[in-house]
mmCIF file of N, CA and C in Angstrom:
data_model
loop_
_atom_site.group_PDB
_atom_site.id
_atom_site.type_symbol
_atom_site.label_atom_id
_atom_site.label_comp_id
_atom_site.label_asym_id
_atom_site.label_seq_id
_atom_site.Cartn_x
_atom_site.Cartn_y
_atom_site.Cartn_z
ATOM 1 N N MET A 1395 155.431 -82.236 225.311
ATOM 2 C CA MET A 1395 156.813 -82.417 225.720
ATOM 3 C C MET A 1395 157.151 -83.904 225.658
ATOM 4 N N VAL A 1396 158.343 -84.200 225.192
ATOM 5 C CA VAL A 1396 158.833 -85.569 225.064
ATOM 6 C C VAL A 1396 160.114 -85.708 225.881
ATOM 7 N N GLY A 1397 160.243 -86.821 226.570
ATOM 8 C CA GLY A 1397 161.493 -87.145 227.242
ATOM 9 C C GLY A 1397 162.359 -87.927 226.279
ATOM 10 N N CYS A 1398 163.641 -87.646 226.265
ATOM 11 C CA CYS A 1398 164.576 -88.340 225.379
ATOM 12 C C CYS A 1398 165.689 -88.933 226.229
ATOM 13 N N VAL A 1399 165.882 -90.241 226.138
ATOM 14 C CA VAL A 1399 166.937 -90.916 226.887
ATOM 15 C C VAL A 1399 167.957 -91.447 225.894
ATOM 16 N N ILE A 1400 169.204 -91.062 226.098
ATOM 17 C CA ILE A 1400 170.317 -91.520 225.268
ATOM 18 C C ILE A 1400 171.296 -92.243 226.176
ATOM 19 N N VAL A 1401 171.670 -93.453 225.792
ATOM 20 C CA VAL A 1401 172.665 -94.211 226.548
ATOM 21 C C VAL A 1401 173.995 -94.081 225.824
ATOM 22 N N ASN A 1402 175.043 -93.815 226.587
ATOM 23 C CA ASN A 1402 176.378 -93.644 226.014
ATOM 24 C C ASN A 1402 177.384 -94.551 226.710
ATOM 25 N N TYR A 1403 178.217 -95.166 225.896
ATOM 26 C CA TYR A 1403 179.385 -95.872 226.417
ATOM 27 C C TYR A 1403 180.504 -95.745 225.393
ATOM 28 N N ARG A 1404 181.403 -94.847 225.683
ATOM 29 C CA ARG A 1404 182.591 -94.611 224.847
ATOM 30 C C ARG A 1404 182.270 -94.302 223.387
ATOM 31 N N SER A 1405 181.182 -93.595 223.169
ATOM 32 C CA SER A 1405 180.882 -93.147 221.805
ATOM 33 C C SER A 1405 181.890 -92.079 221.418
ATOM 34 N N PRO A 1406 182.345 -92.077 220.183
ATOM 35 C CA PRO A 1406 183.237 -91.001 219.746
ATOM 36 C C PRO A 1406 182.531 -89.652 219.910
ATOM 37 N N TRP A 1407 183.271 -88.636 220.360
ATOM 38 C CA TRP A 1407 182.678 -87.337 220.621
ATOM 39 C C TRP A 1407 181.904 -86.815 219.425
ATOM 40 N N GLU A 1408 182.456 -86.928 218.229
ATOM 41 C CA GLU A 1408 181.807 -86.379 217.044
ATOM 42 C C GLU A 1408 180.431 -87.016 216.827
ATOM 43 N N MET A 1409 180.318 -88.301 217.058
ATOM 44 C CA MET A 1409 179.044 -88.986 216.878
ATOM 45 C C MET A 1409 178.027 -88.548 217.945
ATOM 46 N N LEU A 1410 178.468 -88.483 219.189
ATOM 47 C CA LEU A 1410 177.580 -88.060 220.276
ATOM 48 C C LEU A 1410 177.169 -86.608 220.091
ATOM 49 N N GLN A 1411 178.099 -85.776 219.697
ATOM 50 C CA GLN A 1411 177.819 -84.364 219.458
ATOM 51 C C GLN A 1411 176.753 -84.200 218.370
ATOM 52 N N ARG A 1412 176.895 -84.926 217.262
ATOM 53 C CA ARG A 1412 175.903 -84.855 216.173
ATOM 54 C C ARG A 1412 174.536 -85.330 216.651
ATOM 55 N N CYS A 1413 174.531 -86.377 217.458
ATOM 56 C CA CYS A 1413 173.267 -86.886 217.990
ATOM 57 C C CYS A 1413 172.576 -85.826 218.845
ATOM 58 N N LEU A 1414 173.329 -85.235 219.766
ATOM 59 C CA LEU A 1414 172.752 -84.211 220.648
ATOM 60 C C LEU A 1414 172.304 -82.986 219.854
ATOM 61 N N GLU A 1415 173.115 -82.556 218.888
ATOM 62 C CA GLU A 1415 172.736 -81.407 218.065
ATOM 63 C C GLU A 1415 171.438 -81.687 217.314
ATOM 64 N N SER A 1416 171.287 -82.895 216.812
ATOM 65 C CA SER A 1416 170.085 -83.261 216.080
ATOM 66 C C SER A 1416 168.845 -83.195 216.970
ATOM 67 N N VAL A 1417 168.957 -83.707 218.180
ATOM 68 C CA VAL A 1417 167.816 -83.672 219.098
ATOM 69 C C VAL A 1417 167.510 -82.231 219.497
ATOM 70 N N VAL A 1418 168.549 -81.441 219.744
ATOM 71 C CA VAL A 1418 168.352 -80.040 220.117
ATOM 72 C C VAL A 1418 167.678 -79.279 218.971
ATOM 73 N N GLU A 1419 168.093 -79.534 217.735
ATOM 74 C CA GLU A 1419 167.465 -78.868 216.584
ATOM 75 C C GLU A 1419 165.998 -79.271 216.445
ATOM 76 N N THR A 1420 165.697 -80.512 216.712
ATOM 77 C CA THR A 1420 164.319 -80.998 216.650
ATOM 78 C C THR A 1420 163.466 -80.338 217.721
ATOM 79 N N ASN A 1421 164.128 -79.902 218.794
ATOM 80 C CA ASN A 1421 163.447 -79.250 219.910
ATOM 81 C C ASN A 1421 162.601 -78.058 219.465
ATOM 82 N N ALA A 1422 162.977 -77.421 218.365
ATOM 83 C CA ALA A 1422 162.216 -76.273 217.885
ATOM 84 C C ALA A 1422 160.803 -76.683 217.485
ATOM 85 N N ASP A 1423 160.667 -77.904 216.957
ATOM 86 C CA ASP A 1423 159.360 -78.393 216.515
ATOM 87 C C ASP A 1423 158.657 -79.232 217.579
ATOM 88 N N ILE A 1424 159.437 -80.030 218.272
ATOM 89 C CA ILE A 1424 158.893 -80.922 219.299
ATOM 90 C C ILE A 1424 159.686 -80.712 220.585
ATOM 91 N N PRO A 1425 159.124 -80.010 221.570
ATOM 92 C CA PRO A 1425 159.868 -79.793 222.816
ATOM 93 C C PRO A 1425 160.302 -81.122 223.440
ATOM 94 N N CYS A 1426 161.560 -81.176 223.833
ATOM 95 C CA CYS A 1426 162.146 -82.422 224.299
ATOM 96 C C CYS A 1426 163.112 -82.144 225.456
ATOM 97 N N ARG A 1427 163.039 -82.968 226.478
ATOM 98 C CA ARG A 1427 163.994 -82.891 227.578
ATOM 99 C C ARG A 1427 164.921 -84.099 227.447
ATOM 100 N N ILE A 1428 166.233 -83.822 227.334
ATOM 101 C CA ILE A 1428 167.221 -84.862 227.048
ATOM 102 C C ILE A 1428 167.904 -85.327 228.328
ATOM 103 N N THR A 1429 167.966 -86.643 228.506
ATOM 104 C CA THR A 1429 168.737 -87.269 229.576
ATOM 105 C C THR A 1429 169.764 -88.183 228.926
ATOM 106 N N LEU A 1430 171.024 -87.951 229.240
ATOM 107 C CA LEU A 1430 172.117 -88.794 228.739
ATOM 108 C C LEU A 1430 172.620 -89.640 229.899
ATOM 109 N N VAL A 1431 172.558 -90.952 229.724
ATOM 110 C CA VAL A 1431 173.059 -91.870 230.744
ATOM 111 C C VAL A 1431 174.393 -92.410 230.254
ATOM 112 N N ASP A 1432 175.448 -92.145 231.018
ATOM 113 C CA ASP A 1432 176.780 -92.605 230.638
ATOM 114 C C ASP A 1432 177.166 -93.821 231.477
ATOM 115 N N ASN A 1433 177.515 -94.896 230.791
ATOM 116 C CA ASN A 1433 177.891 -96.152 231.449
ATOM 117 C C ASN A 1433 179.381 -96.174 231.788
ATOM 118 N N ALA A 1434 179.828 -95.196 232.567
ATOM 119 C CA ALA A 1434 181.217 -95.128 233.050
ATOM 120 C C ALA A 1434 182.221 -95.192 231.905
ATOM 121 N N SER A 1435 182.019 -94.339 230.903
ATOM 122 C CA SER A 1435 182.921 -94.328 229.751
ATOM 123 C C SER A 1435 184.363 -94.010 230.144
ATOM 124 N N GLY A 1436 184.536 -93.069 231.068
ATOM 125 C CA GLY A 1436 185.880 -92.735 231.536
ATOM 126 C C GLY A 1436 186.750 -92.060 230.498
ATOM 127 N N ASP A 1437 186.131 -91.476 229.472
ATOM 128 C CA ASP A 1437 186.912 -90.867 228.399
ATOM 129 C C ASP A 1437 186.806 -89.341 228.359
ATOM 130 N N GLY A 1438 186.177 -88.752 229.362
ATOM 131 C CA GLY A 1438 186.079 -87.298 229.446
ATOM 132 C C GLY A 1438 184.957 -86.691 228.632
ATOM 133 N N VAL A 1439 184.193 -87.496 227.919
ATOM 134 C CA VAL A 1439 183.154 -86.959 227.056
ATOM 135 C C VAL A 1439 182.036 -86.297 227.856
ATOM 136 N N ILE A 1440 181.803 -86.754 229.068
ATOM 137 C CA ILE A 1440 180.742 -86.177 229.892
ATOM 138 C C ILE A 1440 181.035 -84.720 230.228
ATOM 139 N N CYS A 1441 182.285 -84.393 230.475
ATOM 140 C CA CYS A 1441 182.656 -82.989 230.720
ATOM 141 C C CYS A 1441 182.320 -82.130 229.513
ATOM 142 N N ARG A 1442 182.571 -82.646 228.330
ATOM 143 C CA ARG A 1442 182.260 -81.902 227.109
ATOM 144 C C ARG A 1442 180.755 -81.729 226.946
ATOM 145 N N VAL A 1443 179.989 -82.763 227.250
ATOM 146 C CA VAL A 1443 178.530 -82.659 227.152
ATOM 147 C C VAL A 1443 178.044 -81.574 228.103
ATOM 148 N N ARG A 1444 178.526 -81.600 229.335
ATOM 149 C CA ARG A 1444 178.079 -80.602 230.321
ATOM 150 C C ARG A 1444 178.461 -79.188 229.902
ATOM 151 N N THR A 1445 179.584 -79.030 229.231
ATOM 152 C CA THR A 1445 180.031 -77.710 228.794
ATOM 153 C C THR A 1445 179.279 -77.234 227.560
ATOM 154 N N GLU A 1446 179.158 -78.110 226.563
ATOM 155 C CA GLU A 1446 178.590 -77.699 225.281
ATOM 156 C C GLU A 1446 177.068 -77.858 225.196
ATOM 157 N N PHE A 1447 176.504 -78.672 226.075
ATOM 158 C CA PHE A 1447 175.046 -78.894 226.090
ATOM 159 C C PHE A 1447 174.551 -78.814 227.533
ATOM 160 N N PRO A 1448 174.598 -77.634 228.138
ATOM 161 C CA PRO A 1448 174.256 -77.513 229.562
ATOM 162 C C PRO A 1448 172.816 -77.888 229.903
ATOM 163 N N ALA A 1449 171.923 -77.887 228.931
ATOM 164 C CA ALA A 1449 170.528 -78.241 229.204
ATOM 165 C C ALA A 1449 170.322 -79.758 229.305
ATOM 166 N N VAL A 1450 171.319 -80.527 228.892
ATOM 167 C CA VAL A 1450 171.194 -81.988 228.940
ATOM 168 C C VAL A 1450 171.388 -82.472 230.370
ATOM 169 N N ASN A 1451 170.461 -83.279 230.830
ATOM 170 C CA ASN A 1451 170.563 -83.905 232.143
ATOM 171 C C ASN A 1451 171.497 -85.107 232.007
ATOM 172 N N VAL A 1452 172.641 -85.075 232.681
ATOM 173 C CA VAL A 1452 173.621 -86.153 232.586
ATOM 174 C C VAL A 1452 173.539 -87.020 233.835
ATOM 175 N N VAL A 1453 173.399 -88.326 233.612
ATOM 176 C CA VAL A 1453 173.405 -89.306 234.695
ATOM 177 C C VAL A 1453 174.642 -90.173 234.496
ATOM 178 N N GLU A 1454 175.529 -90.174 235.476
ATOM 179 C CA GLU A 1454 176.743 -90.978 235.396
ATOM 180 C C GLU A 1454 176.560 -92.260 236.194
ATOM 181 N N MET A 1455 176.662 -93.378 235.493
ATOM 182 C CA MET A 1455 176.586 -94.677 236.164
ATOM 183 C C MET A 1455 177.951 -94.977 236.782
ATOM 184 N N PRO A 1456 177.987 -95.617 237.946
ATOM 185 C CA PRO A 1456 179.264 -95.908 238.603
ATOM 186 C C PRO A 1456 180.068 -97.003 237.900
ATOM 187 N N GLY A 1457 179.407 -97.787 237.093
ATOM 188 C CA GLY A 1457 180.048 -98.846 236.327
ATOM 189 C C GLY A 1457 179.271 -99.017 235.042
ATOM 190 N N ASN A 1458 179.549 -100.088 234.317
ATOM 191 C CA ASN A 1458 178.832 -100.346 233.081
ATOM 192 C C ASN A 1458 177.898 -101.534 233.288
ATOM 193 N N PRO A 1459 176.650 -101.266 233.715
ATOM 194 C CA PRO A 1459 175.713 -102.363 233.963
ATOM 195 C C PRO A 1459 175.046 -102.874 232.692
ATOM 196 N N GLY A 1460 175.330 -102.229 231.569
ATOM 197 C CA GLY A 1460 174.735 -102.631 230.307
ATOM 198 C C GLY A 1460 173.643 -101.682 229.854
ATOM 199 N N PHE A 1461 173.229 -101.881 228.616
ATOM 200 C CA PHE A 1461 172.266 -100.984 227.986
ATOM 201 C C PHE A 1461 170.921 -100.949 228.713
ATOM 202 N N ALA A 1462 170.364 -102.110 228.998
ATOM 203 C CA ALA A 1462 169.028 -102.166 229.605
ATOM 204 C C ALA A 1462 168.994 -101.475 230.964
ATOM 205 N N ALA A 1463 170.004 -101.707 231.786
ATOM 206 C CA ALA A 1463 170.045 -101.060 233.101
ATOM 207 C C ALA A 1463 170.192 -99.546 232.962
ATOM 208 N N ALA A 1464 170.960 -99.106 231.973
ATOM 209 C CA ALA A 1464 171.127 -97.668 231.745
ATOM 210 C C ALA A 1464 169.818 -97.049 231.264
ATOM 211 N N VAL A 1465 169.105 -97.747 230.401
ATOM 212 C CA VAL A 1465 167.802 -97.256 229.946
ATOM 213 C C VAL A 1465 166.856 -97.125 231.128
ATOM 214 N N ASN A 1466 166.800 -98.150 231.958
ATOM 215 C CA ASN A 1466 165.918 -98.101 233.131
ATOM 216 C C ASN A 1466 166.292 -96.950 234.052
ATOM 217 N N ARG A 1467 167.586 -96.696 234.216
ATOM 218 C CA ARG A 1467 168.021 -95.569 235.058
ATOM 219 C C ARG A 1467 167.582 -94.247 234.429
ATOM 220 N N GLY A 1468 167.727 -94.131 233.114
ATOM 221 C CA GLY A 1468 167.306 -92.918 232.420
ATOM 222 C C GLY A 1468 165.814 -92.685 232.517
ATOM 223 N N LEU A 1469 165.041 -93.753 232.447
ATOM 224 C CA LEU A 1469 163.585 -93.621 232.542
ATOM 225 C C LEU A 1469 163.150 -93.081 233.896
ATOM 226 N N LYS A 1470 163.939 -93.309 234.926
ATOM 227 C CA LYS A 1470 163.618 -92.764 236.251
ATOM 228 C C LYS A 1470 163.682 -91.239 236.261
ATOM 229 N N GLU A 1471 164.421 -90.665 235.322
ATOM 230 C CA GLU A 1471 164.561 -89.212 235.240
ATOM 231 C C GLU A 1471 163.437 -88.547 234.445
ATOM 232 N N VAL A 1472 162.728 -89.341 233.665
ATOM 233 C CA VAL A 1472 161.726 -88.804 232.734
ATOM 234 C C VAL A 1472 160.397 -88.589 233.434
ATOM 235 N N GLU A 1473 159.839 -87.406 233.242
ATOM 236 C CA GLU A 1473 158.515 -87.080 233.777
ATOM 237 C C GLU A 1473 157.476 -86.960 232.660
ATOM 238 N N GLU A 1474 157.950 -86.882 231.424
ATOM 239 C CA GLU A 1474 157.063 -86.685 230.289
ATOM 240 C C GLU A 1474 156.280 -87.971 229.978
ATOM 241 N N PRO A 1475 155.085 -87.834 229.397
ATOM 242 C CA PRO A 1475 154.278 -89.019 229.081
ATOM 243 C C PRO A 1475 154.799 -89.810 227.874
ATOM 244 N N LEU A 1476 155.578 -89.167 227.030
ATOM 245 C CA LEU A 1476 156.166 -89.828 225.852
ATOM 246 C C LEU A 1476 157.683 -89.851 226.005
ATOM 247 N N VAL A 1477 158.296 -90.980 225.582
ATOM 248 C CA VAL A 1477 159.746 -91.119 225.703
ATOM 249 C C VAL A 1477 160.328 -91.563 224.365
ATOM 250 N N LEU A 1478 161.387 -90.897 223.960
ATOM 251 C CA LEU A 1478 162.156 -91.263 222.779
ATOM 252 C C LEU A 1478 163.445 -91.887 223.266
ATOM 253 N N MET A 1479 163.717 -93.133 222.877
ATOM 254 C CA MET A 1479 164.944 -93.810 223.266
ATOM 255 C C MET A 1479 165.892 -93.789 222.080
ATOM 256 N N LEU A 1480 167.113 -93.303 222.293
ATOM 257 C CA LEU A 1480 168.122 -93.305 221.236
ATOM 258 C C LEU A 1480 169.293 -94.163 221.676
ATOM 259 N N ASN A 1481 169.760 -95.001 220.753
ATOM 260 C CA ASN A 1481 170.905 -95.868 221.025
ATOM 261 C C ASN A 1481 171.930 -95.663 219.945
#
């Protein structure tokens, strides 16, 4: 099992959707638990993620502390020995 941490800040829905679909498709070969950390995008994309990808663990940051802080927050959610970071 692999933990996957994705950091998001106002990514266009189509791009984020393709990213999540790609990781989910890879799941057939390599089991993966996905954590999406959102840096307070405020664009409604998190609602779509929760609806269309219910297995994704969504962490909402209260503000935008930057990429490194979001990665560190996402790593706190990971229990797997291997981690895939996507940016």
